[in-house]
Coordinates of C-alpha atoms and ligand atoms in Angstrom, one line a residue:
X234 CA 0.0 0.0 0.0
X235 CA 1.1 3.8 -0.8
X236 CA 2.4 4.9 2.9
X237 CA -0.1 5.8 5.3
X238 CA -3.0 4.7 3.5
X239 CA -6.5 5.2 4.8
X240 CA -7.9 2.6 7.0
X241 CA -10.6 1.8 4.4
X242 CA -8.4 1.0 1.4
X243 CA -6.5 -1.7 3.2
X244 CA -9.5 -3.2 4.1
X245 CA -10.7 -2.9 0.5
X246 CA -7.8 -4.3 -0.8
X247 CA -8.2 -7.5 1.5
X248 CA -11.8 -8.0 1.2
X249 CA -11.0 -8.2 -2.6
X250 CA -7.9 -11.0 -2.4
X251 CA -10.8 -12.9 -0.1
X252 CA -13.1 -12.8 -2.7
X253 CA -10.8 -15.5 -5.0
X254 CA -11.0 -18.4 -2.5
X255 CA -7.3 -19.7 -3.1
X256 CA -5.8 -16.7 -1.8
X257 CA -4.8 -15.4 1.8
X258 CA -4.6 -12.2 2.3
X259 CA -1.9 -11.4 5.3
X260 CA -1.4 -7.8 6.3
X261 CA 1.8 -6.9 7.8
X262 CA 1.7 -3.4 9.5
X263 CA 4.1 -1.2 9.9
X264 CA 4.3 2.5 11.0
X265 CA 5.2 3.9 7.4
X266 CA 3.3 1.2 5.2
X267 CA 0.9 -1.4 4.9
X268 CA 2.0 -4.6 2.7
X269 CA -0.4 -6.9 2.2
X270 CA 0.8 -10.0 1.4
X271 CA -0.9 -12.6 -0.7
X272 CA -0.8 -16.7 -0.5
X273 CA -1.6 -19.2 -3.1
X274 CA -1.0 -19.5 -6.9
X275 CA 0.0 -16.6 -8.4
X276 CA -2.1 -17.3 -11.2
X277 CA -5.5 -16.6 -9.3
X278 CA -4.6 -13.5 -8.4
X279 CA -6.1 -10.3 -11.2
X280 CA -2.5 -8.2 -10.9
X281 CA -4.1 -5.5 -12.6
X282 CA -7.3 -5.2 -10.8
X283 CA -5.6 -5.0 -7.6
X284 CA -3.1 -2.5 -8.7
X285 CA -5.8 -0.1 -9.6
X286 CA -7.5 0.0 -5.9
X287 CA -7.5 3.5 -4.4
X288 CA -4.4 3.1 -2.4
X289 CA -2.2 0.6 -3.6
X290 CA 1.4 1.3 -4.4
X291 CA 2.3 -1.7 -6.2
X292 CA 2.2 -5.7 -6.9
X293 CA 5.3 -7.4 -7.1
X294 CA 5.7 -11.3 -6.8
X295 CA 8.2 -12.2 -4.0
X296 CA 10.6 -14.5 -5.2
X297 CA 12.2 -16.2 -2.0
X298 CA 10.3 -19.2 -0.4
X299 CA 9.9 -17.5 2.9
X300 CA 7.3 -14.9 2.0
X301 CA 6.2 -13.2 4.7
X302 CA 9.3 -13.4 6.4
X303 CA 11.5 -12.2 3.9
X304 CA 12.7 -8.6 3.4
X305 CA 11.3 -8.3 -0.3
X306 CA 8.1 -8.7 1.7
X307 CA 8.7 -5.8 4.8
X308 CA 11.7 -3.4 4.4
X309 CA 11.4 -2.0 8.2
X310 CA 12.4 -4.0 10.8
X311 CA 9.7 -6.2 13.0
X312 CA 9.9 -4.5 16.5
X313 CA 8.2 -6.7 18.9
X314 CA 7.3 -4.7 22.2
X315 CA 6.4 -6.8 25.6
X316 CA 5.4 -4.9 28.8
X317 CA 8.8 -2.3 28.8
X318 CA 11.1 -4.4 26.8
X319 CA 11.1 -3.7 23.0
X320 CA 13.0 -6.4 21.0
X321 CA 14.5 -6.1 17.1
X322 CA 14.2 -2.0 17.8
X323 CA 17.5 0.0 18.7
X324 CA 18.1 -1.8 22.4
X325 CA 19.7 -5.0 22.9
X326 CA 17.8 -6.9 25.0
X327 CA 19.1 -9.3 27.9
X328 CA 17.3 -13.1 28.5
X329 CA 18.8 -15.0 31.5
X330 CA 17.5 -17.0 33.7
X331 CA 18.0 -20.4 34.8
X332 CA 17.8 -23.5 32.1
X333 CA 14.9 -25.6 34.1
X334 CA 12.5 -24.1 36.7
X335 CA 13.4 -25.7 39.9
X336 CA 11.2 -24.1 42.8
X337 CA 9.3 -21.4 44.3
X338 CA 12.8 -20.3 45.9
X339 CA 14.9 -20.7 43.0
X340 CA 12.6 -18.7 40.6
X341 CA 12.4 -16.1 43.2
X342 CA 15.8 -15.7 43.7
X343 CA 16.7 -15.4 39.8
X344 CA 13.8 -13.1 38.8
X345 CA 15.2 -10.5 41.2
X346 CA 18.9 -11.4 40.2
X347 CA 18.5 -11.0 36.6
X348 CA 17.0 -7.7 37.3
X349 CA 19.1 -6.3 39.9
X350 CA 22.2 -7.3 37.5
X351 CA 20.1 -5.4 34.4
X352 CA 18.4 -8.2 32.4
X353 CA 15.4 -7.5 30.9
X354 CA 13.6 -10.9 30.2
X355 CA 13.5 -13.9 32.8
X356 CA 13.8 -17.1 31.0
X357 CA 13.2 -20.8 32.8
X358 CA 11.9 -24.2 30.9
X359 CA 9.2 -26.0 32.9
X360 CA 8.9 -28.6 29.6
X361 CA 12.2 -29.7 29.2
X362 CA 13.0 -31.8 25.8
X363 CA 16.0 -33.6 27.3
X364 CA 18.3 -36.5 25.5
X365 CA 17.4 -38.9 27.6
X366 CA 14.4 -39.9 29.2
X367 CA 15.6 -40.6 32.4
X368 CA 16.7 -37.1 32.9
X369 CA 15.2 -34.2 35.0
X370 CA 12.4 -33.7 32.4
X371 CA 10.8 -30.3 34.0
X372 CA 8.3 -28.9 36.5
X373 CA 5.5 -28.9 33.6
X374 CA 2.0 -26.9 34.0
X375 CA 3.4 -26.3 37.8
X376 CA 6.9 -24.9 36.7
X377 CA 4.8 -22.4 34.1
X378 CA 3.0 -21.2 37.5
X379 CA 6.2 -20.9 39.3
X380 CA 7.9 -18.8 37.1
X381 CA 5.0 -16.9 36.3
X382 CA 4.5 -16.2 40.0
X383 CA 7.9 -15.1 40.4
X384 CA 8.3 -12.6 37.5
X385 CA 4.8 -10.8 38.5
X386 CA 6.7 -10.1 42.3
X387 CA 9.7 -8.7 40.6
X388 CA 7.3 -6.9 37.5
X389 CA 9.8 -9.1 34.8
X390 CA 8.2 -10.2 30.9
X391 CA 8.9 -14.1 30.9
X392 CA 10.0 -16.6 27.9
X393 CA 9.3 -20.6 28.7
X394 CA 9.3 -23.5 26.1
X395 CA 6.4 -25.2 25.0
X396 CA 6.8 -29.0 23.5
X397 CA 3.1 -29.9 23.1
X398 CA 0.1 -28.6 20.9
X399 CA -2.0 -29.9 24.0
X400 CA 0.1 -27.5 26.0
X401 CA 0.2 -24.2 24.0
X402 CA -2.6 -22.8 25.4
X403 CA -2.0 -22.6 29.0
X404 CA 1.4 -21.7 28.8
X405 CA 0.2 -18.3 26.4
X406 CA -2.3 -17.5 29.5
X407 CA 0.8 -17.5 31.9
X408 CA 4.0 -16.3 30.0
X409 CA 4.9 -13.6 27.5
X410 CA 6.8 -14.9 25.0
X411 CA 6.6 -18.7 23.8
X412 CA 9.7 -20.5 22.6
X413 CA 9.8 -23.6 20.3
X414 CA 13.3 -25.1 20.9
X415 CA 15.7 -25.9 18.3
X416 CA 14.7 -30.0 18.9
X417 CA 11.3 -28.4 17.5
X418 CA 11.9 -26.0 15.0
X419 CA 10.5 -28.2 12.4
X420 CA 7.4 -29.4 14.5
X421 CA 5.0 -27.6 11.8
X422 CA 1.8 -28.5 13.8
X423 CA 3.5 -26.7 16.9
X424 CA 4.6 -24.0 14.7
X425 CA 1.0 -23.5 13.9
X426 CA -0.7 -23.1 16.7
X427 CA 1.8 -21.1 18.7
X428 CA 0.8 -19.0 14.9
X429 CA -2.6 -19.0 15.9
X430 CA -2.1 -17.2 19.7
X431 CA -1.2 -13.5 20.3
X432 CA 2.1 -14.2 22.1
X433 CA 5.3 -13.7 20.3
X434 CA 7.4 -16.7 19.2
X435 CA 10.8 -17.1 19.8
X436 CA 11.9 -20.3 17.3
X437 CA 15.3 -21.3 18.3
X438 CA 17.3 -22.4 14.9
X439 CA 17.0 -26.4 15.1
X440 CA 20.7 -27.8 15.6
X441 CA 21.0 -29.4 11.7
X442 CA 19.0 -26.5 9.8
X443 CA 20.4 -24.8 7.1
X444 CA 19.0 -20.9 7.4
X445 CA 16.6 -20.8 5.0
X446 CA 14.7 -23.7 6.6
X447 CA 14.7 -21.7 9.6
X448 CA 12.7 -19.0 7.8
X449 CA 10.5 -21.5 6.3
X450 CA 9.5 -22.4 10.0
X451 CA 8.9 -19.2 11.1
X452 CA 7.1 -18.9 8.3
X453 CA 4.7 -21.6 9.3
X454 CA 3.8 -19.3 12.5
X455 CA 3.7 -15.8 10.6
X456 CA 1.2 -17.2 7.9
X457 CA -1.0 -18.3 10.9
X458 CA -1.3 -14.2 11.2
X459 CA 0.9 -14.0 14.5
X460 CA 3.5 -11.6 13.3
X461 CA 5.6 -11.3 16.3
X462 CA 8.5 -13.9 15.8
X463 CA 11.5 -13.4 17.0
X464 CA 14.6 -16.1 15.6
X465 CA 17.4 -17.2 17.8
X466 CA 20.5 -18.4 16.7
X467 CA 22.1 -21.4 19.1
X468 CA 24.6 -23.3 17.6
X469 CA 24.8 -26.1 14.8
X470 CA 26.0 -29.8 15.0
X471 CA 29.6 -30.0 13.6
X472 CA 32.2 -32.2 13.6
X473 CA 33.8 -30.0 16.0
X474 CA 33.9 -31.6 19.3
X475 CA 35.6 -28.9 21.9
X476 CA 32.4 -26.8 22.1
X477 CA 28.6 -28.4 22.5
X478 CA 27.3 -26.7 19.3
X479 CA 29.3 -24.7 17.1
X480 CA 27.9 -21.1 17.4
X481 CA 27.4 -18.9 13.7
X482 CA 27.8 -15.7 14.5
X483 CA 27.5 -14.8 10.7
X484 CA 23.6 -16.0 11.2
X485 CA 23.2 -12.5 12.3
X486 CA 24.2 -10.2 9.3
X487 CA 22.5 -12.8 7.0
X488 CA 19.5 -12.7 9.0
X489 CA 19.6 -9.5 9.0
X490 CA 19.9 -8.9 5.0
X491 CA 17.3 -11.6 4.4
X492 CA 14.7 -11.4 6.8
X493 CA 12.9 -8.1 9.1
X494 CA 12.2 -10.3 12.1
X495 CA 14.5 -9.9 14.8
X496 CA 17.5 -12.3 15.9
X497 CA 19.0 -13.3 19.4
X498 CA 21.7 -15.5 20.4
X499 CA 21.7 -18.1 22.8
X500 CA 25.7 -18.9 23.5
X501 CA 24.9 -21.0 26.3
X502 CA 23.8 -23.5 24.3
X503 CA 25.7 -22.3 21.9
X504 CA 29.0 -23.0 23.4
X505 CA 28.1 -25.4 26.0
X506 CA 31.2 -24.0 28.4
X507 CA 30.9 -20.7 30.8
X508 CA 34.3 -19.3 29.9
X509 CA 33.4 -18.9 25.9
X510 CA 29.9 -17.7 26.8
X511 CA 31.0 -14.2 27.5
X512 CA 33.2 -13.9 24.5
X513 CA 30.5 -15.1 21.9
X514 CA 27.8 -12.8 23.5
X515 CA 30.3 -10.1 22.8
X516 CA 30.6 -11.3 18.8
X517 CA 26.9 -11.8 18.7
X518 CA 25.8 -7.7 19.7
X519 CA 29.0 -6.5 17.6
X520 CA 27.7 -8.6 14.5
X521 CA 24.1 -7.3 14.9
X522 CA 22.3 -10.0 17.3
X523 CA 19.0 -7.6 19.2
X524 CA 19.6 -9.9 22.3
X525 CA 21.7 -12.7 24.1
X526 CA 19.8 -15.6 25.8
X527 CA 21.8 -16.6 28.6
X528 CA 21.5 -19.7 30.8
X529 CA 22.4 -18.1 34.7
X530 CA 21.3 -19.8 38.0
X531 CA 21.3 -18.5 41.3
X532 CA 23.7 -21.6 42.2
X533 CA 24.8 -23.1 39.3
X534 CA 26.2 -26.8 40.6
X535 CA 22.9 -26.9 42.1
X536 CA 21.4 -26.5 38.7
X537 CA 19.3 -29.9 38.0
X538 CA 20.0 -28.8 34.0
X539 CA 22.5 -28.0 32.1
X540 CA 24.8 -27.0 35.6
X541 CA 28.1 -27.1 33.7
X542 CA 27.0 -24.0 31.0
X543 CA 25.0 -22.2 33.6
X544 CA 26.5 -18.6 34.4
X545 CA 26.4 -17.7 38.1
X546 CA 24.8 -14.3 38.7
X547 CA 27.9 -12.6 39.0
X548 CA 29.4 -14.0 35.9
X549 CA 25.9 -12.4 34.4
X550 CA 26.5 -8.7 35.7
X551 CA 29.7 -8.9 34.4
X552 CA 28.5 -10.1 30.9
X553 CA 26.0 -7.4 31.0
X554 CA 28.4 -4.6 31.8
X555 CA 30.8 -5.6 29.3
X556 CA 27.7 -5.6 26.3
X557 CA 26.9 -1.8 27.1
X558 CA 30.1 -0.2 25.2
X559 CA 30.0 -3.1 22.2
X560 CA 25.8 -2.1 21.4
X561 CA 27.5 1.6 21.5
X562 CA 29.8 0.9 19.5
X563 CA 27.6 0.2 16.3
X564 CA 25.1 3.2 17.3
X565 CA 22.9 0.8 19.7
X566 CA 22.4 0.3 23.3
X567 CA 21.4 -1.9 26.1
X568 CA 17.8 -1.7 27.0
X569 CA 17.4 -0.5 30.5
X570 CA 14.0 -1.6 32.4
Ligands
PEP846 C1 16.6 -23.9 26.1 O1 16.8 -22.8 25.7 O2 16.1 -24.2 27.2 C2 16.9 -25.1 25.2 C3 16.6 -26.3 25.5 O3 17.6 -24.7 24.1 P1 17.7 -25.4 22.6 O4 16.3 -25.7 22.3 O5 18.4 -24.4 21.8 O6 18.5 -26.7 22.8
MN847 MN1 19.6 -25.6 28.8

């Protein structure tokens, strides 16, 4: 649509794509301009009718397989705003919290450690997808209501995982922002209905998926008409056995030139070792990243997951500290709460 375009044209314009039942028409709004974008055969769709609706700029095919995701399709970035945190906008955002919810106390004590030491998001699984079957496989429903309760004491936004369809539902009622893990990234019916909620997405890049199939899965959620995902980049499988995954920083910048939606990295699990976590959250705001996920526990050889990545909360603050001057470096900050 031609920028700021009245209400009624927009509406006009979609009305008419409904009219040809092989076509979906899927708005994507953004402060300057409307695009509305258009699913199914190309074939159904009267170019020249459309293009001569009062307020239509133009119609142009987009040519990579992730549509709606894709920067042919939006040119401004997707800014995704929860509660006081705004993610993919000029703040770098901070997620840390521990990798499973333990306990009341546990959850307590990290909400108001993550805050006091300037994170912005409090992050906690409660559906763990573990290796192994015998491990510690998460608090479920009850670990949701433990984290919840401890981010509305200390006024934090939350991000949990969610494993199961069945599950989707409550967990959206008591968290902020949904995550599909990267063991799930290609779980289309998942990716649907966390599409069909009003909770952003964060889809964590599964660990053998090149990046275009990554956009082709958040696709699956955007075409649902939930247009607040955010990607995360974690680390790939590689025959490279001193680190758990081998993190690509260069996901950033290519993210960045191919897709609007905004892009974290997680070097917790992208590293699998404290000592290089620091280092590659530095890489990942100089190269671009709008946030670092970060695995910290209030006592991390306590930590019934993942204990030999998890930061203690000092390690954090220091983390932290060091990330202000690299986001002001390229012309960015850290988001303060
Ligand atoms: C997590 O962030 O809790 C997690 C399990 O990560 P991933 O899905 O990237 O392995
Ligand atoms: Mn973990």
């Amino acid at each position: 649509m031609k920028s700021h375009a009245p209400k009624p044209d927009i509406e006009r314009v979609i009305a008419e794509i409904e009219k040809n039942k092989g076509l979906q028409p899927v708005p994507l709004f953004g402060t300057e301009r409307t695009v509305i974008a258009v699913i199914g055969d190309e074939r159904a769709l009267d170019e020249h009718h459309i293009a001569s609706l009062p307020g239509v700029s133009k119609v142009m095919p987009v040519l990579q397989p992730y549509k709606l995701a894709s920067r042919e399709a939006r040119k401004e970035p997707t800014t995704i705003t929860v509660g006081p945190v705004t993610i993919g906008g000029d703040e770098v955002v901070i997620m840390a919290g521990p990798c499973a919810v333990e306990s009341d106390k546990q959850m307590e004590v990290a909400a108001q450690e993550v805050k006091k030491r300037g994170g912005h998001i409090l992050r906690g699984g409660a559906f763990k997808p573990r290796t192994g079957p015998y491990s510690f496989q998460g608090l479920g429903r009850e670990g949701i209501e433990i984290m919840a309760r401890a981010a509305k004491k200390h006024s934090m936004v939350t991000i949990s995982e969610v494993m199961d369809v069945r599950d989707v539902e409550f967990v959206a009622q008591h968290i902020d922002i949904l995550q599909i893990g990267a063991r799930n990234m290609q779980n289309f019916d998942l990716l649907k209905e966390v599409g069909k909620t009003k909770k952003p997405v964060m889809l964590k890049r599964g660990m053998s998926a090149t990046i275009k199939e990554f956009l082709l899965a958040a696709e699956y959620i955007l075409m649902q008409g939930n247009p607040d995902v955010i990607l995360c980049e974690r680390g790939i499988r590689t025959f490279e056995d001193e680190t758990r995954n081998t993190l690509c920083i260069a996901t950033v910048p290519i993210i960045k030139n191919l897709s609007h939606l905004p892009i974290l990295v997680d070097p917790s699990h992208g590293t699998g070792k404290p000592h290089l976590i620091r280092p590659m959250a530095r890489a990942a705001v100089a190269a671009g990243a709008d946030g670092i996920m970060v695995e910290a526990h209030p006592n991390p050889i306590e930590s019934q997951c993942d204990s030999d990545q998890a930061l203690s909360m000092e390690d954090l603050s220091e983390m932290i500290e060091e990330l202000g001057p690299i986001a002001k470096a390229i012309g960015r900050n850290l988001a303060t709460l």
